[in-house]
Amino acid sequence: MYELKDKEMVFVFTGPHGAGRKTVAEMSGDTLGVKQVLSSTTRPQKPTEVDGQDYHFITPEQFAQAEANNEFIEVVDVNGYRYGIRNADFERMFESAGSIYLIVNRYGAETLKKLYGDHVVRIFIYADRATLEKRMREGGDSEEVVARYLSHYEDEMAYRDQCEHVFENVDLAHTVFDLTKTLDHYLNRNLLELD
């Protein structure tokens, strides 16, 4: 397991599917120069996704082999698919950046917090149920997928109180602005506020 150095931080974005975690994380990461560690998954790739940009898409056999070789920091099962963060990916990102971010569900967030303690800052991104449903439908998710994700909504929302920071993503620009200011305190970059 990678040993974190004093100033290295892991920003963990979590919250219900469809809340905009990925967009908020990417925009904040770009602004602050923080790199993303991608999860590997056995889930089929969506038409809008790019391997190596959204996830590392691998076969169940490749996943099982990597797990047998103890290559993952953590592994979770969600809706019949497996997700995991590889030690090597984690370490490689820290070599190129002083801090990193990940986008994971509550189980992944909890595992990382237990492993790395105060170096992990959990950021909970959410929106109300109706907004999530609308976003998923507009994103082309099937009724079955929408229903499956919404069935986890209350469980996901219950994790909010355990996270260090909580942001309701109603207006993307405001969410990213507020979040970037918050994360800057951890990074001590002293971003200037320009009126």
Coordinates of N, CA, C and O in Angstrom, one line a residue, residues 24-189:
V24 N -18.1 18.0 -11.5 CA -17.6 18.9 -10.5 C -16.2 18.6 -10.1 O -15.3 19.5 -10.0
A25 N -15.9 17.3 -10.0 CA -14.6 16.9 -9.6 C -13.6 17.2 -10.7 O -12.5 17.8 -10.4
E26 N -13.9 17.0 -12.0 CA -13.0 17.3 -13.1 C -12.7 18.8 -13.2 O -11.6 19.2 -13.3
M27 N -13.8 19.6 -13.0 CA -13.6 21.1 -13.1 C -12.8 21.6 -12.0 O -11.9 22.4 -12.2
S28 N -13.0 21.1 -10.8 CA -12.3 21.5 -9.6 C -10.8 21.1 -9.7 O -9.9 21.8 -9.4
G29 N -10.6 19.8 -10.1 CA -9.3 19.3 -10.3 C -8.5 20.0 -11.3 O -7.3 20.3 -11.1
D30 N -9.1 20.4 -12.4 CA -8.4 21.2 -13.5 C -8.0 22.5 -12.9 O -6.9 23.0 -13.2
T31 N -8.9 23.2 -12.2 CA -8.6 24.5 -11.6 C -7.4 24.4 -10.6 O -6.5 25.3 -10.6
L32 N -7.4 23.4 -9.8 CA -6.4 23.3 -8.8 C -5.1 22.5 -9.2 O -4.2 22.4 -8.4
G33 N -5.1 21.9 -10.4 CA -4.0 21.0 -10.8 C -3.9 19.7 -10.0 O -2.8 19.2 -9.8
V34 N -5.1 19.2 -9.6 CA -5.1 17.9 -8.9 C -5.5 16.8 -9.9 O -6.5 17.0 -10.7
K35 N -4.8 15.7 -9.9 CA -5.1 14.7 -10.9 C -6.0 13.6 -10.4 O -6.0 13.3 -9.2
Q36 N -6.7 13.0 -11.3 CA -7.7 11.9 -11.0 C -7.1 10.5 -11.1 O -6.3 10.2 -12.0
V37 N -7.4 9.7 -10.1 CA -7.1 8.3 -10.2 C -8.3 7.6 -10.6 O -9.4 7.7 -10.0
L38 N -8.3 6.8 -11.7 CA -9.4 6.1 -12.3 C -9.6 4.8 -11.6 O -8.6 4.1 -11.3
S39 N -10.8 4.4 -11.4 CA -11.2 3.0 -11.0 C -11.2 2.1 -12.2 O -11.4 2.5 -13.3
S40 N -10.9 0.8 -11.9 CA -11.1 -0.2 -12.9 C -12.5 -0.8 -12.7 O -12.9 -0.9 -11.5
T41 N -13.1 -1.2 -13.7 CA -14.5 -1.8 -13.6 C -14.8 -2.9 -14.6 O -14.2 -2.8 -15.7
T42 N -15.6 -3.8 -14.2 CA -16.1 -4.8 -15.1 C -17.4 -4.4 -15.8 O -18.0 -5.1 -16.6
R43 N -17.9 -3.2 -15.4 CA -19.2 -2.7 -16.0 C -18.9 -2.4 -17.5 O -17.9 -1.9 -17.9
P44 N -19.9 -2.7 -18.3 CA -19.8 -2.3 -19.8 C -19.6 -0.8 -20.0 O -20.2 0.0 -19.2
Q45 N -18.9 -0.5 -20.9 CA -18.6 0.9 -21.3 C -19.8 1.5 -21.9 O -20.4 0.9 -22.8
K46 N -20.2 2.7 -21.5 CA -21.4 3.4 -22.1 C -20.9 4.1 -23.4 O -19.7 4.4 -23.5
P47 N -21.7 4.3 -24.4 CA -21.3 5.0 -25.6 C -20.6 6.3 -25.4 O -19.7 6.6 -26.2
T48 N -20.9 7.0 -24.4 CA -20.3 8.3 -24.1 C -19.0 8.2 -23.4 O -18.3 9.3 -23.2
E49 N -18.6 7.1 -22.9 CA -17.4 6.9 -22.1 C -16.2 6.5 -22.9 O -16.3 5.9 -23.9
V50 N -15.0 6.9 -22.4 CA -13.8 6.6 -23.0 C -12.9 5.8 -22.0 O -12.7 6.2 -20.9
D51 N -12.4 4.6 -22.5 CA -11.5 3.8 -21.7 C -10.3 4.6 -21.4 O -9.7 5.2 -22.3
G52 N -9.9 4.6 -20.1 CA -8.7 5.4 -19.7 C -8.9 6.8 -19.4 O -8.1 7.6 -19.0
Q53 N -10.2 7.2 -19.6 CA -10.6 8.6 -19.3 C -11.7 8.6 -18.3 O -11.7 9.5 -17.4
D54 N -12.6 7.7 -18.4 CA -13.7 7.6 -17.4 C -13.5 6.5 -16.4 O -13.6 6.7 -15.2
Y55 N -13.0 5.4 -16.9 CA -12.7 4.2 -16.1 C -11.6 3.4 -16.9 O -11.4 3.7 -18.1
H56 N -11.0 2.4 -16.2 CA -10.3 1.4 -16.9 C -11.3 0.2 -17.1 O -11.6 -0.4 -16.1
F57 N -11.8 0.0 -18.3 CA -12.8 -1.1 -18.5 C -12.0 -2.4 -18.7 O -11.2 -2.5 -19.7
I58 N -12.3 -3.3 -17.8 CA -11.6 -4.6 -18.0 C -12.6 -5.8 -17.8 O -13.7 -5.5 -17.4
T59 N -12.2 -7.0 -18.2 CA -13.1 -8.1 -18.2 C -13.2 -8.6 -16.7 O -12.3 -8.4 -15.9
P60 N -14.3 -9.4 -16.4 CA -14.3 -10.0 -15.1 C -13.1 -10.9 -14.8 O -12.6 -10.9 -13.7
E61 N -12.6 -11.5 -15.8 CA -11.4 -12.4 -15.7 C -10.2 -11.6 -15.3 O -9.4 -11.9 -14.4
Q62 N -10.0 -10.5 -16.0 CA -8.9 -9.6 -15.7 C -9.0 -9.0 -14.3 O -8.0 -8.9 -13.6
F63 N -10.2 -8.7 -13.9 CA -10.4 -8.1 -12.6 C -10.1 -9.2 -11.5 O -9.4 -8.9 -10.6
A64 N -10.6 -10.4 -11.7 CA -10.3 -11.5 -10.8 C -8.8 -11.7 -10.7 O -8.3 -12.0 -9.5
Q65 N -8.1 -11.7 -11.8 CA -6.7 -11.9 -11.8 C -5.9 -10.8 -11.0 O -5.1 -11.1 -10.2
A66 N -6.3 -9.6 -11.2 CA -5.7 -8.5 -10.5 C -6.0 -8.5 -9.1 O -5.1 -8.3 -8.2
E67 N -7.2 -8.9 -8.7 CA -7.6 -9.1 -7.3 C -6.8 -10.2 -6.6 O -6.3 -10.0 -5.5
A68 N -6.6 -11.3 -7.4 CA -5.8 -12.4 -6.8 C -4.3 -12.0 -6.6 O -3.7 -12.5 -5.7
N69 N -3.9 -11.1 -7.4 CA -2.5 -10.6 -7.3 C -2.4 -9.4 -6.3 O -1.3 -8.8 -6.2
N70 N -3.5 -9.1 -5.5 CA -3.5 -8.0 -4.6 C -3.1 -6.7 -5.2 O -2.4 -5.9 -4.6
E71 N -3.6 -6.4 -6.4 CA -3.3 -5.2 -7.1 C -4.2 -4.0 -6.7 O -4.0 -2.9 -7.0
F72 N -5.3 -4.3 -5.9 CA -6.3 -3.3 -5.6 C -6.2 -2.8 -4.2 O -5.9 -3.5 -3.2
I73 N -6.4 -1.4 -4.0 CA -6.5 -0.8 -2.7 C -7.8 -1.2 -2.0 O -7.9 -1.5 -0.9
E74 N -8.8 -1.1 -2.9 CA -10.2 -1.5 -2.4 C -11.0 -2.0 -3.6 O -10.7 -1.7 -4.8
V75 N -12.0 -2.9 -3.3 CA -12.8 -3.5 -4.3 C -14.3 -3.4 -3.8 O -14.5 -3.7 -2.6
V76 N -15.2 -3.0 -4.6 CA -16.6 -3.0 -4.2 C -17.4 -3.6 -5.4 O -17.0 -3.6 -6.5
D77 N -18.6 -4.1 -5.0 CA -19.6 -4.7 -6.0 C -20.8 -3.7 -6.0 O -21.3 -3.4 -4.9
V78 N -21.1 -3.3 -7.2 CA -22.3 -2.4 -7.3 C -23.1 -2.8 -8.5 O -22.6 -2.9 -9.6
N79 N -24.4 -3.2 -8.2 CA -25.3 -3.6 -9.3 C -24.8 -4.7 -10.1 O -25.0 -4.7 -11.3
G80 N -24.1 -5.6 -9.5 CA -23.6 -6.8 -10.2 C -22.2 -6.6 -10.9 O -21.7 -7.5 -11.6
Y81 N -21.6 -5.4 -10.8 CA -20.3 -5.2 -11.4 C -19.3 -4.9 -10.4 O -19.6 -4.4 -9.3
R82 N -18.0 -5.1 -10.7 CA -17.0 -4.9 -9.8 C -16.2 -3.6 -10.1 O -16.0 -3.3 -11.2
Y83 N -15.8 -2.9 -9.0 CA -15.0 -1.7 -9.2 C -13.8 -1.8 -8.2 O -14.0 -2.3 -7.1
G84 N -12.7 -1.3 -8.7 CA -11.5 -1.3 -7.8 C -10.5 -0.2 -8.2 O -10.4 0.2 -9.3
I85 N -9.7 0.2 -7.2 CA -8.7 1.2 -7.4 C -7.3 0.4 -7.3 O -7.0 -0.2 -6.2
R86 N -6.6 0.5 -8.3 CA -5.3 -0.2 -8.3 C -4.2 0.6 -7.6 O -4.1 1.8 -7.7
N87 N -3.4 -0.1 -6.7 CA -2.3 0.5 -6.0 C -1.4 1.2 -7.0 O -0.9 2.3 -6.7
A88 N -1.1 0.6 -8.1 CA -0.1 1.2 -9.1 C -0.6 2.5 -9.6 O 0.1 3.5 -9.8
D89 N -1.9 2.6 -9.9 CA -2.5 3.9 -10.4 C -2.4 5.0 -9.4 O -2.1 6.1 -9.7
F90 N -2.7 4.6 -8.2 CA -2.7 5.5 -7.0 C -1.3 6.1 -6.9 O -1.1 7.3 -6.8
E91 N -0.3 5.2 -6.8 CA 1.1 5.6 -6.6 C 1.6 6.5 -7.8 O 2.2 7.5 -7.6
R92 N 1.2 6.1 -9.0 CA 1.7 6.8 -10.2 C 1.2 8.2 -10.2 O 1.9 9.2 -10.6
M93 N -0.1 8.4 -9.8 CA -0.6 9.8 -9.8 C 0.1 10.7 -8.8 O 0.3 11.9 -9.0
F94 N 0.4 10.1 -7.6 CA 1.1 10.9 -6.6 C 2.5 11.3 -7.1 O 3.0 12.3 -6.6
E95 N 3.1 10.5 -8.0 CA 4.4 10.9 -8.5 C 4.4 12.1 -9.4 O 5.3 12.9 -9.4
S96 N 3.2 12.3 -10.0 CA 3.1 13.5 -10.9 C 2.3 14.7 -10.3 O 2.3 15.8 -10.8
A97 N 1.7 14.5 -9.2 CA 0.9 15.5 -8.5 C 1.0 15.3 -7.0 O 1.1 14.2 -6.5
G98 N 1.0 16.5 -6.3 CA 1.1 16.4 -4.8 C -0.2 15.9 -4.1 O -0.2 15.4 -3.0
S99 N -1.3 16.0 -4.9 CA -2.6 15.5 -4.3 C -3.4 15.0 -5.5 O -3.2 15.3 -6.6
I100 N -4.4 14.1 -5.2 CA -5.2 13.4 -6.2 C -6.6 13.5 -5.8 O -7.0 13.8 -4.7
Y101 N -7.5 13.1 -6.7 CA -8.9 12.9 -6.4 C -9.4 11.6 -7.0 O -8.9 11.1 -8.0
L102 N -10.5 11.1 -6.4 CA -11.2 9.9 -6.9 C -12.6 10.2 -6.9 O -13.1 11.0 -6.1
I103 N -13.4 9.5 -7.7 CA -14.8 9.5 -7.7 C -15.3 8.1 -7.4 O -15.1 7.2 -8.2
V104 N -15.9 7.9 -6.2 CA -16.2 6.6 -5.8 C -17.6 6.6 -5.0 O -18.0 7.7 -4.7
N105 N -18.1 5.5 -4.8 CA -19.4 5.4 -4.0 C -19.0 5.5 -2.5 O -17.9 5.6 -2.1
R106 N -20.0 5.4 -1.7 CA -19.8 5.6 -0.2 C -18.9 4.5 0.3 O -18.2 4.7 1.3
Y107 N -18.9 3.3 -0.2 CA -18.1 2.2 0.3 C -16.6 2.5 0.0 O -15.8 2.2 0.8
G108 N -16.4 2.9 -1.2 CA -15.0 3.3 -1.6 C -14.5 4.4 -0.7 O -13.4 4.4 -0.3
A109 N -15.4 5.4 -0.5 CA -15.0 6.6 0.3 C -14.7 6.2 1.7 O -13.7 6.6 2.3
E110 N -15.5 5.3 2.3 CA -15.2 4.8 3.6 C -13.9 4.0 3.7 O -13.2 4.2 4.7
T111 N -13.7 3.2 2.8 CA -12.4 2.4 2.8 C -11.2 3.3 2.7 O -10.3 3.1 3.5
L112 N -11.2 4.3 1.8 CA -10.1 5.2 1.7 C -9.9 6.0 3.0 O -8.7 6.2 3.4
K113 N -11.0 6.4 3.6 CA -10.9 7.2 4.9 C -10.2 6.3 6.0 O -9.4 6.8 6.7
K114 N -10.6 5.0 6.0 CA -10.0 4.1 7.0 C -8.6 3.9 6.8 O -7.7 3.8 7.7
L115 N -8.2 3.8 5.5 CA -6.8 3.5 5.1 C -5.9 4.7 5.3 O -4.7 4.6 5.8
Y116 N -6.4 5.9 5.0 CA -5.5 7.1 5.0 C -5.9 8.2 5.9 O -5.3 9.3 5.9
G117 N -6.9 8.0 6.7 CA -7.3 9.0 7.8 C -7.4 10.4 7.3 O -8.2 10.7 6.4
D118 N -6.7 11.3 8.0 CA -6.8 12.7 7.8 C -6.3 13.2 6.4 O -6.6 14.3 6.1
H119 N -5.6 12.3 5.7 CA -5.2 12.7 4.4 C -6.4 12.6 3.4 O -6.2 13.1 2.3
V120 N -7.5 12.0 3.8 CA -8.6 11.9 2.9 C -9.7 12.9 3.3 O -10.1 13.0 4.5
V121 N -10.2 13.6 2.3 CA -11.2 14.6 2.5 C -12.4 14.1 1.6 O -12.3 14.1 0.4
R122 N -13.5 13.8 2.2 CA -14.7 13.3 1.5 C -15.6 14.5 1.1 O -15.9 15.3 2.0
I123 N -15.9 14.6 -0.1 CA -16.7 15.7 -0.6 C -18.0 15.0 -1.2 O -18.0 14.3 -2.1
F124 N -19.1 15.3 -0.5 CA -20.4 14.8 -0.9 C -21.1 15.7 -1.9 O -21.4 16.9 -1.5
I125 N -21.4 15.3 -3.1 CA -22.1 16.1 -4.1 C -23.5 15.5 -4.3 O -23.6 14.3 -4.5
Y126 N -24.5 16.3 -4.1 CA -25.9 15.7 -4.3 C -26.8 16.7 -5.0 O -26.5 17.9 -5.2
A127 N -28.0 16.2 -5.3 CA -29.1 17.0 -5.8 C -30.3 16.2 -5.4 O -30.3 15.1 -5.0
D128 N -31.5 16.9 -5.5 CA -32.7 16.2 -5.1 C -33.1 15.1 -6.0 O -32.6 15.1 -7.2
R129 N -33.9 14.2 -5.6 CA -34.3 13.0 -6.4 C -34.8 13.3 -7.8 O -34.5 12.7 -8.8
A130 N -35.7 14.3 -7.8 CA -36.3 14.7 -9.1 C -35.3 15.2 -10.1 O -35.3 14.9 -11.3
T131 N -34.3 16.0 -9.6 CA -33.2 16.5 -10.5 C -32.4 15.3 -11.0 O -32.0 15.3 -12.2
L132 N -32.0 14.4 -10.1 CA -31.2 13.3 -10.5 C -32.0 12.4 -11.6 O -31.4 12.1 -12.6
E133 N -33.2 12.2 -11.4 CA -34.0 11.4 -12.3 C -34.0 12.1 -13.7 O -33.8 11.5 -14.7
K134 N -34.2 13.5 -13.7 CA -34.2 14.2 -15.0 C -32.9 14.1 -15.6 O -32.8 13.9 -16.9
R135 N -31.8 14.3 -14.9 CA -30.4 14.3 -15.5 C -30.1 12.9 -16.1 O -29.5 12.8 -17.1
M136 N -30.5 11.8 -15.4 CA -30.2 10.5 -15.9 C -31.0 10.2 -17.2 O -30.4 9.7 -18.1
R137 N -32.3 10.7 -17.2 CA -33.0 10.5 -18.4 C -32.4 11.3 -19.6 O -32.3 10.8 -20.7
E138 N -32.1 12.5 -19.3 CA -31.5 13.4 -20.3 C -30.1 12.8 -20.8 O -29.7 13.0 -21.9
G139 N -29.4 12.0 -19.9 CA -28.2 11.4 -20.2 C -28.3 10.1 -21.0 O -27.3 9.5 -21.3
G140 N -29.5 9.7 -21.2 CA -29.8 8.5 -22.0 C -29.9 7.2 -21.2 O -29.9 6.1 -21.8
D141 N -29.9 7.3 -19.9 CA -30.1 6.1 -19.1 C -31.5 5.5 -19.3 O -32.5 6.2 -19.4
S142 N -31.5 4.2 -19.4 CA -32.8 3.5 -19.5 C -33.6 3.6 -18.3 O -33.1 3.9 -17.2
E143 N -34.9 3.3 -18.4 CA -35.8 3.3 -17.2 C -35.3 2.4 -16.1 O -35.4 2.7 -14.9
E144 N -34.8 1.2 -16.6 CA -34.3 0.2 -15.6 C -33.1 0.8 -14.8 O -33.0 0.6 -13.6
V145 N -32.2 1.4 -15.6 CA -31.0 2.0 -14.9 C -31.4 3.1 -14.0 O -30.9 3.2 -12.8
V146 N -32.3 4.0 -14.4 CA -32.8 5.1 -13.6 C -33.4 4.5 -12.3 O -33.0 5.0 -11.2
A147 N -34.2 3.5 -12.4 CA -34.9 2.9 -11.2 C -33.9 2.3 -10.3 O -34.0 2.4 -9.1
R148 N -32.9 1.6 -10.9 CA -31.9 1.0 -10.1 C -31.1 2.0 -9.3 O -30.9 1.8 -8.1
Y149 N -30.6 3.1 -9.9 CA -29.8 4.1 -9.2 C -30.7 4.8 -8.1 O -30.2 5.1 -7.0
L150 N -31.9 5.1 -8.5 CA -32.8 5.8 -7.5 C -33.2 5.0 -6.3 O -33.4 5.5 -5.3
S151 N -33.1 3.6 -6.5 CA -33.4 2.7 -5.4 C -32.3 2.9 -4.3 O -32.6 2.5 -3.2
H152 N -31.2 3.4 -4.7 CA -30.1 3.6 -3.7 C -30.0 5.0 -3.1 O -29.1 5.3 -2.3
Y153 N -30.9 5.9 -3.6 CA -30.8 7.3 -3.3 C -30.8 7.6 -1.8 O -29.9 8.3 -1.3
E154 N -31.7 7.0 -1.0 CA -31.7 7.3 0.4 C -30.5 6.8 1.1 O -29.9 7.4 2.0
D155 N -30.0 5.6 0.7 CA -28.8 5.0 1.3 C -27.6 5.9 1.0 O -26.8 6.2 1.9
E156 N -27.5 6.4 -0.2 CA -26.4 7.3 -0.6 C -26.5 8.6 0.2 O -25.5 9.1 0.8
M157 N -27.7 9.2 0.3 CA -27.9 10.4 1.1 C -27.5 10.3 2.6 O -27.1 11.2 3.2
A158 N -27.7 9.1 3.1 CA -27.5 8.9 4.5 C -26.0 9.0 4.8 O -25.6 9.3 6.0
Y159 N -25.1 8.9 3.8 CA -23.7 9.0 4.0 C -23.2 10.4 4.1 O -22.1 10.7 4.6
R160 N -24.1 11.3 3.7 CA -23.7 12.8 3.7 C -23.2 13.3 5.0 O -22.2 14.0 5.0
D161 N -23.8 12.9 6.1 CA -23.3 13.4 7.4 C -21.9 13.0 7.8 O -21.4 13.5 8.7
Q162 N -21.4 11.9 7.2 CA -20.1 11.4 7.5 C -19.0 12.1 6.7 O -17.8 11.9 7.0
C163 N -19.4 12.9 5.7 CA -18.4 13.5 4.9 C -17.9 14.9 5.4 O -18.7 15.5 6.1
E164 N -16.7 15.2 5.1 CA -16.1 16.5 5.6 C -16.8 17.7 5.0 O -16.9 18.8 5.6
H165 N -17.2 17.6 3.7 CA -17.8 18.7 3.0 C -19.0 18.2 2.2 O -18.9 17.2 1.6
V166 N -20.1 19.0 2.2 CA -21.3 18.7 1.4 C -21.7 19.8 0.5 O -21.8 21.0 1.0
F167 N -22.0 19.5 -0.7 CA -22.4 20.6 -1.7 C -23.6 20.1 -2.5 O -23.5 19.0 -3.1
E168 N -24.6 20.9 -2.5 CA -25.8 20.6 -3.3 C -25.5 21.2 -4.7 O -25.2 22.4 -4.8
N169 N -25.5 20.3 -5.7 CA -25.1 20.8 -7.1 C -26.4 21.2 -7.8 O -26.9 20.4 -8.7
V170 N -26.8 22.4 -7.6 CA -27.9 23.0 -8.3 C -27.4 23.8 -9.5 O -27.8 23.6 -10.6
D171 N -26.5 24.7 -9.2 CA -25.8 25.5 -10.2 C -24.4 25.1 -10.3 O -23.6 25.3 -9.4
L172 N -24.0 24.5 -11.4 CA -22.6 23.9 -11.6 C -21.5 25.0 -11.3 O -20.6 24.7 -10.6
A173 N -21.6 26.1 -11.9 CA -20.6 27.2 -11.7 C -20.4 27.5 -10.3 O -19.3 27.7 -9.8
H174 N -21.5 27.7 -9.5 CA -21.4 28.1 -8.1 C -20.8 26.9 -7.3 O -20.0 27.2 -6.4
T175 N -21.3 25.7 -7.6 CA -20.7 24.6 -6.9 C -19.2 24.4 -7.1 O -18.5 24.3 -6.1
V176 N -18.8 24.5 -8.3 CA -17.3 24.4 -8.6 C -16.6 25.6 -7.9 O -15.5 25.3 -7.3
F177 N -17.1 26.8 -8.0 CA -16.4 27.9 -7.3 C -16.3 27.7 -5.8 O -15.2 27.9 -5.3
D178 N -17.4 27.4 -5.2 CA -17.3 27.2 -3.7 C -16.4 26.0 -3.3 O -15.7 26.1 -2.4
L179 N -16.5 24.9 -4.1 CA -15.7 23.8 -3.8 C -14.2 24.0 -4.0 O -13.4 23.7 -3.2
T180 N -13.9 24.8 -5.1 CA -12.5 25.1 -5.3 C -11.9 25.9 -4.2 O -10.8 25.7 -3.8
K181 N -12.7 26.9 -3.7 CA -12.2 27.7 -2.6 C -12.0 26.8 -1.3 O -11.0 26.9 -0.6
T182 N -12.9 25.8 -1.1 CA -12.8 25.0 0.0 C -11.5 24.1 -0.1 O -10.8 24.0 0.9
L183 N -11.3 23.5 -1.2 CA -10.2 22.6 -1.4 C -8.8 23.3 -1.4 O -7.8 22.8 -0.9
D184 N -8.9 24.6 -1.8 CA -7.6 25.4 -1.8 C -7.1 25.6 -0.4 O -5.9 25.7 -0.2
H185 N -8.0 25.6 0.6 CA -7.5 25.6 2.0 C -6.6 24.4 2.4 O -5.7 24.6 3.1
Y186 N -6.9 23.3 1.9 CA -6.1 22.1 2.1 C -4.8 22.1 1.4 O -3.8 21.6 1.9
L187 N -4.8 22.7 0.2 CA -3.6 22.8 -0.6 C -2.7 24.0 -0.4 O -1.6 24.0 -0.9
N188 N -3.3 24.9 0.4 CA -2.5 26.2 0.7 C -2.0 26.9 -0.6 O -0.8 27.3 -0.6
R189 N -2.8 26.9 -1.6 CA -2.4 27.6 -2.8 C -2.7 29.1 -2.8 O -2.2 29.8 -3.6

